[in-house]
Short mmCIF file of C-alpha atoms and ligand atoms in Angstrom, two decimals:
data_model
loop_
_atom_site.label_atom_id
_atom_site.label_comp_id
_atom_site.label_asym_id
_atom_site.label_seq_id
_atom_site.Cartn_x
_atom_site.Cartn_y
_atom_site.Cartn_z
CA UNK A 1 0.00 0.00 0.00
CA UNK A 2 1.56 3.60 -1.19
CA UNK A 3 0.84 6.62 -2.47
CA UNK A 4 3.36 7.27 -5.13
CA UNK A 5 3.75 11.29 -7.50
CA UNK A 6 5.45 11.74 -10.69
CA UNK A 7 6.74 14.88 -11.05
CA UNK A 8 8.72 15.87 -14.17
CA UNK A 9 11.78 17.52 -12.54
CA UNK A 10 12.96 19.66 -16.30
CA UNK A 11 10.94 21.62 -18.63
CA UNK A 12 7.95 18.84 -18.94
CA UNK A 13 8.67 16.08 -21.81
CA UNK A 14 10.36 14.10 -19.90
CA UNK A 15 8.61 10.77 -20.37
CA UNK A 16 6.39 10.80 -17.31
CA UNK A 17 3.49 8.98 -18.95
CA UNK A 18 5.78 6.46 -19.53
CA UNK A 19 6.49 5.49 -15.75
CA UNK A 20 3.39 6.57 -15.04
CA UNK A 21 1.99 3.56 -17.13
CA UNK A 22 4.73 1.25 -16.05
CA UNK A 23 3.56 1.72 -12.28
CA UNK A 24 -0.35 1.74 -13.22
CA UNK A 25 1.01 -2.06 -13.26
CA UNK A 26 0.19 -2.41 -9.43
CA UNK A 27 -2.01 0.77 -8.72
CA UNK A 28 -5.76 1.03 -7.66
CA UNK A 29 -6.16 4.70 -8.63
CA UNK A 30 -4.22 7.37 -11.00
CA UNK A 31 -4.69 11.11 -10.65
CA UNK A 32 -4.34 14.18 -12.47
CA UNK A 33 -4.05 17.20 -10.00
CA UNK A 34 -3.39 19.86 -12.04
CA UNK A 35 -2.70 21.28 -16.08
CA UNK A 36 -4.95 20.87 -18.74
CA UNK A 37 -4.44 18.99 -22.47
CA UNK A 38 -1.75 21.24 -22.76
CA UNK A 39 -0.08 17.78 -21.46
CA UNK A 40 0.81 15.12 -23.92
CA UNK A 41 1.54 11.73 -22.21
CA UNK A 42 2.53 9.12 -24.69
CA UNK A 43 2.67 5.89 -23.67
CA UNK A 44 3.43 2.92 -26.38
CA UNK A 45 2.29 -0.87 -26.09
CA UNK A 46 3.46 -2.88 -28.64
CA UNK A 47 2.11 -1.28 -31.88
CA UNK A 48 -0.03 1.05 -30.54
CA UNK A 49 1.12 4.43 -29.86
CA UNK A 50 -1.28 6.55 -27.55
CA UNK A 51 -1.25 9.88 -26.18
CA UNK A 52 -3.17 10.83 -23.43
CA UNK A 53 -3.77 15.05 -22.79
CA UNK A 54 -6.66 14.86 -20.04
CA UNK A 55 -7.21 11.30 -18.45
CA UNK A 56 -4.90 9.64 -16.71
CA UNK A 57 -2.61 6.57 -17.80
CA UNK A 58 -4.61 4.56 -15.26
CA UNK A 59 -7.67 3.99 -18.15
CA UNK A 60 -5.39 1.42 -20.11
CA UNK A 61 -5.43 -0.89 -17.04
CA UNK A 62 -8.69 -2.66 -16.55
CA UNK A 63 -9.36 -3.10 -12.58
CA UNK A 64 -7.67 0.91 -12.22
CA UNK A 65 -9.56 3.81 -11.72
CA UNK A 66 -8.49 7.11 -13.02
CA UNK A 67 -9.04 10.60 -11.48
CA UNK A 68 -9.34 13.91 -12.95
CA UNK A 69 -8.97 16.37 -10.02
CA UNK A 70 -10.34 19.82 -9.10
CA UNK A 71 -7.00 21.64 -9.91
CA UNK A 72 -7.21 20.63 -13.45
CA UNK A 73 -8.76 22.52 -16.66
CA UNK A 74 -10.80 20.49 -18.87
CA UNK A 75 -11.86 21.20 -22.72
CA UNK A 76 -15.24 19.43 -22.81
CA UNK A 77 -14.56 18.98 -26.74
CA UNK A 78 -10.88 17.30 -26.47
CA UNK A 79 -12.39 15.49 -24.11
CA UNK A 80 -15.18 13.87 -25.77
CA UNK A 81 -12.33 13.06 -27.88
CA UNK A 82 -10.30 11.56 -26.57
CA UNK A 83 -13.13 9.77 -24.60
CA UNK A 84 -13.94 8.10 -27.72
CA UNK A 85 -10.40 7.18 -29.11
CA UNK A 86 -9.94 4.67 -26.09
CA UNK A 87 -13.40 3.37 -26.68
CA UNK A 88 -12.43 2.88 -29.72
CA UNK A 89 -9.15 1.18 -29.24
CA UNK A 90 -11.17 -1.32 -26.79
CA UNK A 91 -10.61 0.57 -23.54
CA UNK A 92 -13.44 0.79 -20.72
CA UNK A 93 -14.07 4.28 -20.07
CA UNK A 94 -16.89 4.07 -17.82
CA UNK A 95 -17.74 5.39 -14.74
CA UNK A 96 -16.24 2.45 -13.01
CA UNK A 97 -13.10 3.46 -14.79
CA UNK A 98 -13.01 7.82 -14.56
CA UNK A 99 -14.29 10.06 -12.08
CA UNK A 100 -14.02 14.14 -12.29
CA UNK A 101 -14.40 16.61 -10.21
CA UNK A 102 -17.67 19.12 -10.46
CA UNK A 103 -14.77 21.98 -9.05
CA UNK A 104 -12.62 21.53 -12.18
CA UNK A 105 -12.73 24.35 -14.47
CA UNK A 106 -13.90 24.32 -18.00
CA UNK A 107 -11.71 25.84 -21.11
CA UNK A 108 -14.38 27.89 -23.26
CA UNK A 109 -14.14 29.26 -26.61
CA UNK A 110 -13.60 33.00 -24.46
CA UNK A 111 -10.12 31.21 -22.96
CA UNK A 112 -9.00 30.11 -26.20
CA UNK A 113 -10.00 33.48 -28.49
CA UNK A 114 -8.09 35.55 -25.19
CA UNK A 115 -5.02 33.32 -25.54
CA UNK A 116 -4.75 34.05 -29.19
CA UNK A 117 -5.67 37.57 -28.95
CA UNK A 118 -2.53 38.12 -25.61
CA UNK A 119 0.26 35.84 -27.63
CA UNK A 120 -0.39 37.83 -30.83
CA UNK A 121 -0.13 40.87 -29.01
CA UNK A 122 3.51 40.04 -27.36
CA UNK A 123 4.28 39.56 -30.74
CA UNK A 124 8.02 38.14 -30.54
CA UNK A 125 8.21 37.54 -26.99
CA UNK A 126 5.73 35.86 -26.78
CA UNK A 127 5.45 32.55 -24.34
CA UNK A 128 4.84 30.09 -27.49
CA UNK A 129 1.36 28.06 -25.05
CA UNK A 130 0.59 25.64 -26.34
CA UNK A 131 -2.61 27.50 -27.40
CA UNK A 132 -5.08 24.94 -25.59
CA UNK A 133 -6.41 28.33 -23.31
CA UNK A 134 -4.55 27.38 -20.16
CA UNK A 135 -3.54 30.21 -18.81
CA UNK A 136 -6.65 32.42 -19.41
CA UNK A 137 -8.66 29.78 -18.09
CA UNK A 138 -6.90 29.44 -14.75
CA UNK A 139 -6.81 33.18 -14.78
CA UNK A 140 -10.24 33.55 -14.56
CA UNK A 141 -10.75 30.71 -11.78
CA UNK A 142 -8.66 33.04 -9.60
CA UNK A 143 -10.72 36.29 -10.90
CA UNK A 144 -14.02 34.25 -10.06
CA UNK A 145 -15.19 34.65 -13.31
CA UNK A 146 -14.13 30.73 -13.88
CA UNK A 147 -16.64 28.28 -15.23
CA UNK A 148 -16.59 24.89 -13.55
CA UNK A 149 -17.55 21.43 -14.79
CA UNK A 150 -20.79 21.78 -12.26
CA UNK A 151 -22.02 24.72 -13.98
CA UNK A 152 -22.81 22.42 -16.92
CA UNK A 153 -25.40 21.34 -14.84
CA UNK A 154 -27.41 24.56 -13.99
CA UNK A 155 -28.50 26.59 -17.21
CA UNK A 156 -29.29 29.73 -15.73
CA UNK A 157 -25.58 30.32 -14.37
CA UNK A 158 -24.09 28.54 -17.36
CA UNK A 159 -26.04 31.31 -19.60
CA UNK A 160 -25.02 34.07 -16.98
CA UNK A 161 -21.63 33.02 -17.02
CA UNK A 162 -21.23 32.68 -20.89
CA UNK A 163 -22.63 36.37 -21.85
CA UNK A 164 -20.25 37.74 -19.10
CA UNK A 165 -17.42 36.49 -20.00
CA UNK A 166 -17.63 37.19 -23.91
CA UNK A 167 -18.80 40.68 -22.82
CA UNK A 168 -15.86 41.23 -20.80
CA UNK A 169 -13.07 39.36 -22.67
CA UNK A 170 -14.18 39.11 -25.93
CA UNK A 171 -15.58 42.10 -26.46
CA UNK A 172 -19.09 40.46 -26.69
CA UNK A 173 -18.15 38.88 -30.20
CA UNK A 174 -21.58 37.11 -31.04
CA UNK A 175 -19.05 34.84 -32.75
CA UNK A 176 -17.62 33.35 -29.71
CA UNK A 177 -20.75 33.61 -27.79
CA UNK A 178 -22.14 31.30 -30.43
CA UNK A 179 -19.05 28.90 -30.17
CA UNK A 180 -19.91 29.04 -26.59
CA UNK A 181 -22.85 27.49 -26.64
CA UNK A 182 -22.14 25.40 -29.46
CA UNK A 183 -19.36 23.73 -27.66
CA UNK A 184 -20.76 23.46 -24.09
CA UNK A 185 -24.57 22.94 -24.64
CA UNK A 186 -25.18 19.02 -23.85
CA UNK A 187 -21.81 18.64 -22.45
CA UNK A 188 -24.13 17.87 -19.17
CA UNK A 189 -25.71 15.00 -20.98
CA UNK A 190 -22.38 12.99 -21.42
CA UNK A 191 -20.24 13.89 -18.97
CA UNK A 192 -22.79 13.70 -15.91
CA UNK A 193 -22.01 9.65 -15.57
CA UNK A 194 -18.29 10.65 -14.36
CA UNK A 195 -19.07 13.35 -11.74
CA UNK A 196 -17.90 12.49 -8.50
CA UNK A 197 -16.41 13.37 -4.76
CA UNK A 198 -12.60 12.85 -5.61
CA UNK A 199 -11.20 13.92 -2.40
CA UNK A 200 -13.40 11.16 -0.25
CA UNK A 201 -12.76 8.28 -3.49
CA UNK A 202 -8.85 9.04 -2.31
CA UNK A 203 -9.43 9.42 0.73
CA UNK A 204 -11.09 5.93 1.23
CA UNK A 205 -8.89 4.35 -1.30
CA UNK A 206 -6.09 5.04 0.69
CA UNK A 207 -7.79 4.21 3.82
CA UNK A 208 -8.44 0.83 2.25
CA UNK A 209 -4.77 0.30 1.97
CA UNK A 210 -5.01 0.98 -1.84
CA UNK A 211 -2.08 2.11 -3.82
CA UNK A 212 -2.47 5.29 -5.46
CA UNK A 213 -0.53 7.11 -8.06
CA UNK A 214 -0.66 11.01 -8.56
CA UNK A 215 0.37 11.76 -12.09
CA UNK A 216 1.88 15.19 -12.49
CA UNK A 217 2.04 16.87 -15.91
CA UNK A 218 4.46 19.74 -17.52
CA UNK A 219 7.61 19.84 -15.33
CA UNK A 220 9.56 21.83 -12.68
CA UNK A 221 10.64 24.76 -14.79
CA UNK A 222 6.92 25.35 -16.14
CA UNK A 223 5.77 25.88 -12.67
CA UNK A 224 3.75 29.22 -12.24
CA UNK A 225 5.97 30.44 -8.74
CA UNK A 226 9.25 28.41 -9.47
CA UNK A 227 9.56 28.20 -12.90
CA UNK A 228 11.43 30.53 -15.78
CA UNK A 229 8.61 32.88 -14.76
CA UNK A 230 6.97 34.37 -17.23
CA UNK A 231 7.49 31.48 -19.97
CA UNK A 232 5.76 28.73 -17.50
CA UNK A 233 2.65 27.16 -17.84
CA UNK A 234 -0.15 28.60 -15.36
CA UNK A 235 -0.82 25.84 -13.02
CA UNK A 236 1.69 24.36 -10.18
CA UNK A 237 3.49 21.58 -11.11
CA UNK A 238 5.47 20.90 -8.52
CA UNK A 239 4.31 18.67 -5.52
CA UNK A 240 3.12 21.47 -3.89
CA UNK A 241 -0.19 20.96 -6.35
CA UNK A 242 -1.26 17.85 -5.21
CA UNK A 243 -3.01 19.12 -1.83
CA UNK A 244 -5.01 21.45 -3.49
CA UNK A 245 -5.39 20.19 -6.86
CA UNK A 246 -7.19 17.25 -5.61
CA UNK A 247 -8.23 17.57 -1.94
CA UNK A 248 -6.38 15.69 0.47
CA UNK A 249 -3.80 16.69 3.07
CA UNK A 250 -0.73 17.56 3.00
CA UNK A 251 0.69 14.05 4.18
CA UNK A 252 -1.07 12.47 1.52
CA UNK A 253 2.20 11.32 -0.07
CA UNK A 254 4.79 8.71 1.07
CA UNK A 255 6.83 8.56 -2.28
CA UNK A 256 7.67 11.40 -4.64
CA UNK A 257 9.41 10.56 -7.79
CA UNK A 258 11.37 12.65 -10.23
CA UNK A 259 11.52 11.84 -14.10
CA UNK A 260 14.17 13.24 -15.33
CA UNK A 261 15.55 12.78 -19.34
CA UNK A 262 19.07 12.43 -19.45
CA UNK A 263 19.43 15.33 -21.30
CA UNK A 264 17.57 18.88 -21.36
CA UNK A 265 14.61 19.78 -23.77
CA UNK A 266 11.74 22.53 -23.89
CA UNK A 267 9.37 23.86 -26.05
CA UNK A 268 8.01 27.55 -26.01
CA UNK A 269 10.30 30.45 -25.25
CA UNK A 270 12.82 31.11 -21.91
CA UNK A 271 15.79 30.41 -20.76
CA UNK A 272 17.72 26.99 -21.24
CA UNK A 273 21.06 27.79 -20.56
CA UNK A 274 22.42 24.23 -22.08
CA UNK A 275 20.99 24.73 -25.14
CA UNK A 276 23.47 23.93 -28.15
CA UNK A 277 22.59 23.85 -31.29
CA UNK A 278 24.73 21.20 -33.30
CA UNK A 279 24.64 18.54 -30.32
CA UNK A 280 20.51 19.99 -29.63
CA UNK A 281 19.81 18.81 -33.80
CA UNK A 282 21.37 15.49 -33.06
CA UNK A 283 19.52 15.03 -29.79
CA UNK A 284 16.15 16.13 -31.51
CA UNK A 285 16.52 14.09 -34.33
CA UNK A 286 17.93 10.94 -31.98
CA UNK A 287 15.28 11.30 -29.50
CA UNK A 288 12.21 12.72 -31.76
CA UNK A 289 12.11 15.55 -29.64
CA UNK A 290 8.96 17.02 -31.20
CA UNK A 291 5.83 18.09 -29.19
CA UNK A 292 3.44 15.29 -28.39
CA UNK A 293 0.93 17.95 -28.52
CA UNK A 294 1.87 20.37 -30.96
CA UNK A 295 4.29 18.91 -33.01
CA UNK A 296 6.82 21.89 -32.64
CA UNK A 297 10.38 20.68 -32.52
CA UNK A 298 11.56 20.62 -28.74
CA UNK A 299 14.72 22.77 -27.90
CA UNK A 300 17.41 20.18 -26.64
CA UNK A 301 20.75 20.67 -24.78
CA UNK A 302 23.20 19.15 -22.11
CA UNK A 303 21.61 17.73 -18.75
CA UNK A 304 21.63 20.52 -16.30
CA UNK A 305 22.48 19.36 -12.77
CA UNK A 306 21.92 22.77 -10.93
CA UNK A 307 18.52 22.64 -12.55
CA UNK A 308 17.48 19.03 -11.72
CA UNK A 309 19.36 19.82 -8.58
CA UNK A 310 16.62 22.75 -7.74
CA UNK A 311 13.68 20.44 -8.90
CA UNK A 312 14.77 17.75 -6.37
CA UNK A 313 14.59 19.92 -3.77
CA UNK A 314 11.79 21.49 -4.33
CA UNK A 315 9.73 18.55 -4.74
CA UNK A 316 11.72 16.31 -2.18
CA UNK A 317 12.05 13.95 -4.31
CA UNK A 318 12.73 10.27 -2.85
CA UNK A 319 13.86 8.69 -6.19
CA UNK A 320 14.83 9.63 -9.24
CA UNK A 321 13.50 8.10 -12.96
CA UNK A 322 15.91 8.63 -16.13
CA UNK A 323 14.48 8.49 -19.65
CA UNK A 324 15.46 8.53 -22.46
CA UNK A 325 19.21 7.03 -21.84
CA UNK A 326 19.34 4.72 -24.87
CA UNK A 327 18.92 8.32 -27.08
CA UNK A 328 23.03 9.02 -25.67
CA UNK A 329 24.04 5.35 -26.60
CA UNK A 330 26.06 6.59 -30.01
CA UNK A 331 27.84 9.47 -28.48
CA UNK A 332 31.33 9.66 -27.75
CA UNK A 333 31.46 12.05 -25.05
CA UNK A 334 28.67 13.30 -22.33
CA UNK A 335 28.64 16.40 -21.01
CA UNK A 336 26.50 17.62 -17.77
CA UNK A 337 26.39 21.22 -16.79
CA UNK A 338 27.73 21.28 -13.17
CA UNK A 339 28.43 24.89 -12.70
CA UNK A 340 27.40 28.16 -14.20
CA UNK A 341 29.10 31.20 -14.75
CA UNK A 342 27.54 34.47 -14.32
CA UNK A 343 29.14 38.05 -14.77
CA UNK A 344 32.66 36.34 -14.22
CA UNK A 345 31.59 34.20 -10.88
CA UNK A 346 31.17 30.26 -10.50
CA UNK A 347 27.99 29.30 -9.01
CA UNK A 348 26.28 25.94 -8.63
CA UNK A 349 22.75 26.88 -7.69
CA UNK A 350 19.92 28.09 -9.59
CA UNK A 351 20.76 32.31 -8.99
CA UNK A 352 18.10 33.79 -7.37
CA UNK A 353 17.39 36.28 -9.89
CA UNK A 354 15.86 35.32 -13.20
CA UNK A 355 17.75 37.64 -15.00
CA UNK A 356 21.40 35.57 -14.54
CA UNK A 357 19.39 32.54 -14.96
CA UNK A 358 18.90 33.94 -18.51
CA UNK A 359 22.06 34.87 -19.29
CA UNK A 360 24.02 31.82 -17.50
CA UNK A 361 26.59 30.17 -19.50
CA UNK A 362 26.52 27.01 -18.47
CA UNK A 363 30.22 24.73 -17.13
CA UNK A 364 30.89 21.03 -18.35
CA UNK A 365 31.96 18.04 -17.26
CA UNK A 366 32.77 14.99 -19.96
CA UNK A 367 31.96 11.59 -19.33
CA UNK A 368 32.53 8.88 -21.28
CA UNK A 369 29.67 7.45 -23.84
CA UNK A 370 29.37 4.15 -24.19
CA UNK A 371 28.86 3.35 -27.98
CA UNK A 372 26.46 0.50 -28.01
CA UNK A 373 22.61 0.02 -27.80
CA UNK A 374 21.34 -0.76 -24.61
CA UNK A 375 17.96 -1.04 -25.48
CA UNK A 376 17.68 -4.23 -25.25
CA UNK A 377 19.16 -4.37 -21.67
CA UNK A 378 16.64 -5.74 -18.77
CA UNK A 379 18.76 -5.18 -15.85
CA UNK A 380 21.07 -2.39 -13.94
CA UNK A 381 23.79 -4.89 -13.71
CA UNK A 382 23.84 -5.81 -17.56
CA UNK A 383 23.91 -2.65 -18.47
CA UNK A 384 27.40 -1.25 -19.76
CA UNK A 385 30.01 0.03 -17.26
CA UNK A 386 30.20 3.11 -18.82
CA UNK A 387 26.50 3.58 -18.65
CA UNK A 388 26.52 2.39 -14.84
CA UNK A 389 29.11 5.32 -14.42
CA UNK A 390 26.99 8.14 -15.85
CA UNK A 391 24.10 7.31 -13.59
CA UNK A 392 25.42 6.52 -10.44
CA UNK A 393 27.62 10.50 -11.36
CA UNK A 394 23.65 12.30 -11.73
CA UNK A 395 22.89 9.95 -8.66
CA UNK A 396 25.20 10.90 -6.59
CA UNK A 397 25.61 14.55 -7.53
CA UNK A 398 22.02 14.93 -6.83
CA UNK A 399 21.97 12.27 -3.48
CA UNK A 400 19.04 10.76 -5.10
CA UNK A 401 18.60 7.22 -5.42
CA UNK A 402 17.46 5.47 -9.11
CA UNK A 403 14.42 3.49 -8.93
CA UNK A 404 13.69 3.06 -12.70
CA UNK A 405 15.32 3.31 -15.99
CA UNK A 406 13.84 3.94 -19.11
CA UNK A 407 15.91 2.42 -22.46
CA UNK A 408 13.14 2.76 -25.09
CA UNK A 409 9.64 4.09 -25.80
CA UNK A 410 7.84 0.86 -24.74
CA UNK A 411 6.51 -0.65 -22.13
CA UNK A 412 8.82 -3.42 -22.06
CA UNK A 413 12.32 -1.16 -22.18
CA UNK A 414 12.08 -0.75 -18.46
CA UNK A 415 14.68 -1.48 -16.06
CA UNK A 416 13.61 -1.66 -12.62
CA UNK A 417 16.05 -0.99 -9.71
CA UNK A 418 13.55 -0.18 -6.72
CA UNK A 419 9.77 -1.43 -6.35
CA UNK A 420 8.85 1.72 -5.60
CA UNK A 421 5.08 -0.07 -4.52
CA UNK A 422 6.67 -2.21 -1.84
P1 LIG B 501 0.59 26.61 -21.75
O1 LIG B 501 0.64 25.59 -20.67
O2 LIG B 501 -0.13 26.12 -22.99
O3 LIG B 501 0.05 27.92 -21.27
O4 LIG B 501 2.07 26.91 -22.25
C1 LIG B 501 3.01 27.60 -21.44
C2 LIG B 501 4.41 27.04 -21.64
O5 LIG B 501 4.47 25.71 -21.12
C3 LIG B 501 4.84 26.91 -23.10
O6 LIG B 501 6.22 27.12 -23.19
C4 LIG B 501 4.51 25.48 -23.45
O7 LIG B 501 5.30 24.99 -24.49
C5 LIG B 501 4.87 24.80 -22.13
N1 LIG B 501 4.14 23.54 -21.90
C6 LIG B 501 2.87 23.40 -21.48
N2 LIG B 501 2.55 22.11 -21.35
C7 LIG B 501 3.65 21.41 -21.68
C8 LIG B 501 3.95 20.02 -21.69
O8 LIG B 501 3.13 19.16 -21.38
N3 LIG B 501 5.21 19.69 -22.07
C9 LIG B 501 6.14 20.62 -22.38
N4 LIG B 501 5.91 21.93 -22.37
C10 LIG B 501 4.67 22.32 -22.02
#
């Protein structure tokens, strides 16, 4: 019995719905606590490639019921669609199978029209969102002008609500008004059969000695208050989330685990002070760094140790997950960022002030590569020595132990060092 989180502990991408679905193996429930489809969580089984932006990885496991909590954003639309995808590819999606929260807030045609309207506006500096109306839709939960999944229910608010917002964000554009209704009329009719109490189904389910996983989404850096502020998403997705993204206490959590890729990627704008170009096109092409949900090619670099070292602590992370390690099997040399250098002085912490975060120049250290495919590989001690060097280095350096590595997209390219589920 456990209650496990996934945190992505770099700039999201980092092949959390991956573990995620490896350790939906054992669990009872899997949560969402916060971010909208702005997330992309591919998971591949054999043939089949699927990505999942709303519901958790949980749905692809029969007896395992997923949870889509009050601190997340929901587009009735994608998810109707995506709703019907896993029916279609056999999966139960039921209510025995997906609850949501009534206090979750809905994405309308006024988020997404805003969102377009503020990132054409910023013109080149803009945040490049992933333009799924994230961040205007959790703006106006905190304005109180939010729309939430129970308002479906009552028509007289829902019709309030709709002609206030387009009159005071979309400059009452019949247009979107329209597309309001359009989208959201009926909504009630389909997804009424999921509604449901999600902070006493995890309450009891851990009472019941049930393990639980919390799946987070984006990653450290994308965080609202600790991220590369103000190219983050707008939702916190670090630990501190889970409380009030789905309604239990603060001790809700026994194990907290970090995915980290073994190198550095982001899409959108900000800093990324290990970005390189000719080793980031060989990464991207290597790895198929291109967004799961847009398709825009990712930004890659070096792995960043001050930067994962930040994450850990800010999400006291217990153990740490590395993806993506079979994409570095062909290179010679390895290099981690250990130290930055800013106006002419060493440091090896995250600076306190965004600015020199921007303008760090990030400090190497080589290790060796280890020139052979180790995708195949089922176990830490079959695994190359050279390999076994470069983890146990991010290991140590960040005095966090390994419980899983990933050596390929699939299920099956797993290697296991901890059961994390006891
Ligand atoms: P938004 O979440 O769509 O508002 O986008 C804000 C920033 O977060 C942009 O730089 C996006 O590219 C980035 N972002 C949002 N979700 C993800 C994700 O799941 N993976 C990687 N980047 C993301």
């Amino acid at each position: 019995m456990s209650v496990i989180a996934v945190v992505g502990l770099q700039w999201g991408d980092e092949g959390k719905g991956k573990i995620c679905d490896v350790l939906t193996e054992r669990a009872d429930v899997v949560a969402r606590f916060s971010g909208g489809d702005n997330a992309g969580h591919t998971i591949v089984i054999g043939d089949d490639k699927i990505i999942l932006n709303l519901i958790p990885s949980g749905i692809l496991r029969e007896e395992t019921m997923s949870v889509i909590g009050p601190g997340m954003v929901i587009n009735p639309e994608v998810l109707k669609g995506e709703i019907e995808r896993l029916r279609a590819l056999g999966y139960e999606v039921s209510k025995e199978t997906l609850i949501i929260s009534p206090k979750a807030h809905i994405i309308t045609p006024v988020s997404l029209a805003f969102e377009e309207r503020l990132e054409n506006l910023l013109g080149k500096n803009k945040v490049g969102t992933t333009m799924r109306g994230i961040g205007p839709t959790y703006a106006l939960k905190l304005l109180r002008f939010g729309l939430r999944v129970e308002d479906l229910f009552d028509k007289t608010t829902l019709v309030k609500r709709l002609n206030f917002l387009v009159d005071a964000f979309a400059d009452g554009d019949e247009k979107v008004l329209d597309e309001c209704y359009d989208k959201l009329t009926g909504v009630d009719g389909w997804i009424g059969e999921f509604i449901g109490d999600v902070s006493i189904l995890l309450s009891n389910s851990k009472n019941d000695g049930e393990n639980i996983l919390l799946e987070g989404a984006q990653g450290t850096m994308l965080d609202i208050d600790f991220g590369t502020y103000p190219f983050v998403t707008s939702s916190n997705t670090t630990v501190g989330a889970i409380s009030r993204g789905l309604g239990v206490p603060l001790d809700f959590v026994d194990t907290v685990v970090g995915v980290m890729k073994a190198y550095t990627t982001r899409v959108g704008a900000g800093p990324l002070p290990t970005e390189e170009e000719s080793v980031g096109d060989l990464l991207r092409e290597v790895g198929g760094e291109y967004g799961a949900r847009t398709g825009r090619p990712r930004r890659c670099g070096w792995l960043d140790l001050l930067q994962c070292e930040y994450a850990v602590r800010l999400n006291g992370v217990d153990y740490l997950t590395l993806t993506k390690l079979d994409i570095l099997d062909d290179f010679d040399k390895i290099k981690v960022c250990n130290k930055y250098l800013t106006n002419d002085t060493e440091i090896d912490t995250l600076p306190p002030f965004q600015s020199e975060f921007f303008d760090a120049n990030p400090e190497y250290i080589e290790l060796d590569g280890w020139g052979e495919d180790i995708s195949e590989i089922h176990s830490y001690e079959d695994l190359p020595h050279k390999t076994r060097k470069y983890i146990e280095y991010l290991s140590s350096s960040l005095q966090v132990p390994v419980s899983h590595i990933s050596n390929g997209a699939d299920r099956k390219n797993t290697i296991e060092l901890v059961n994390l589920w006891g």
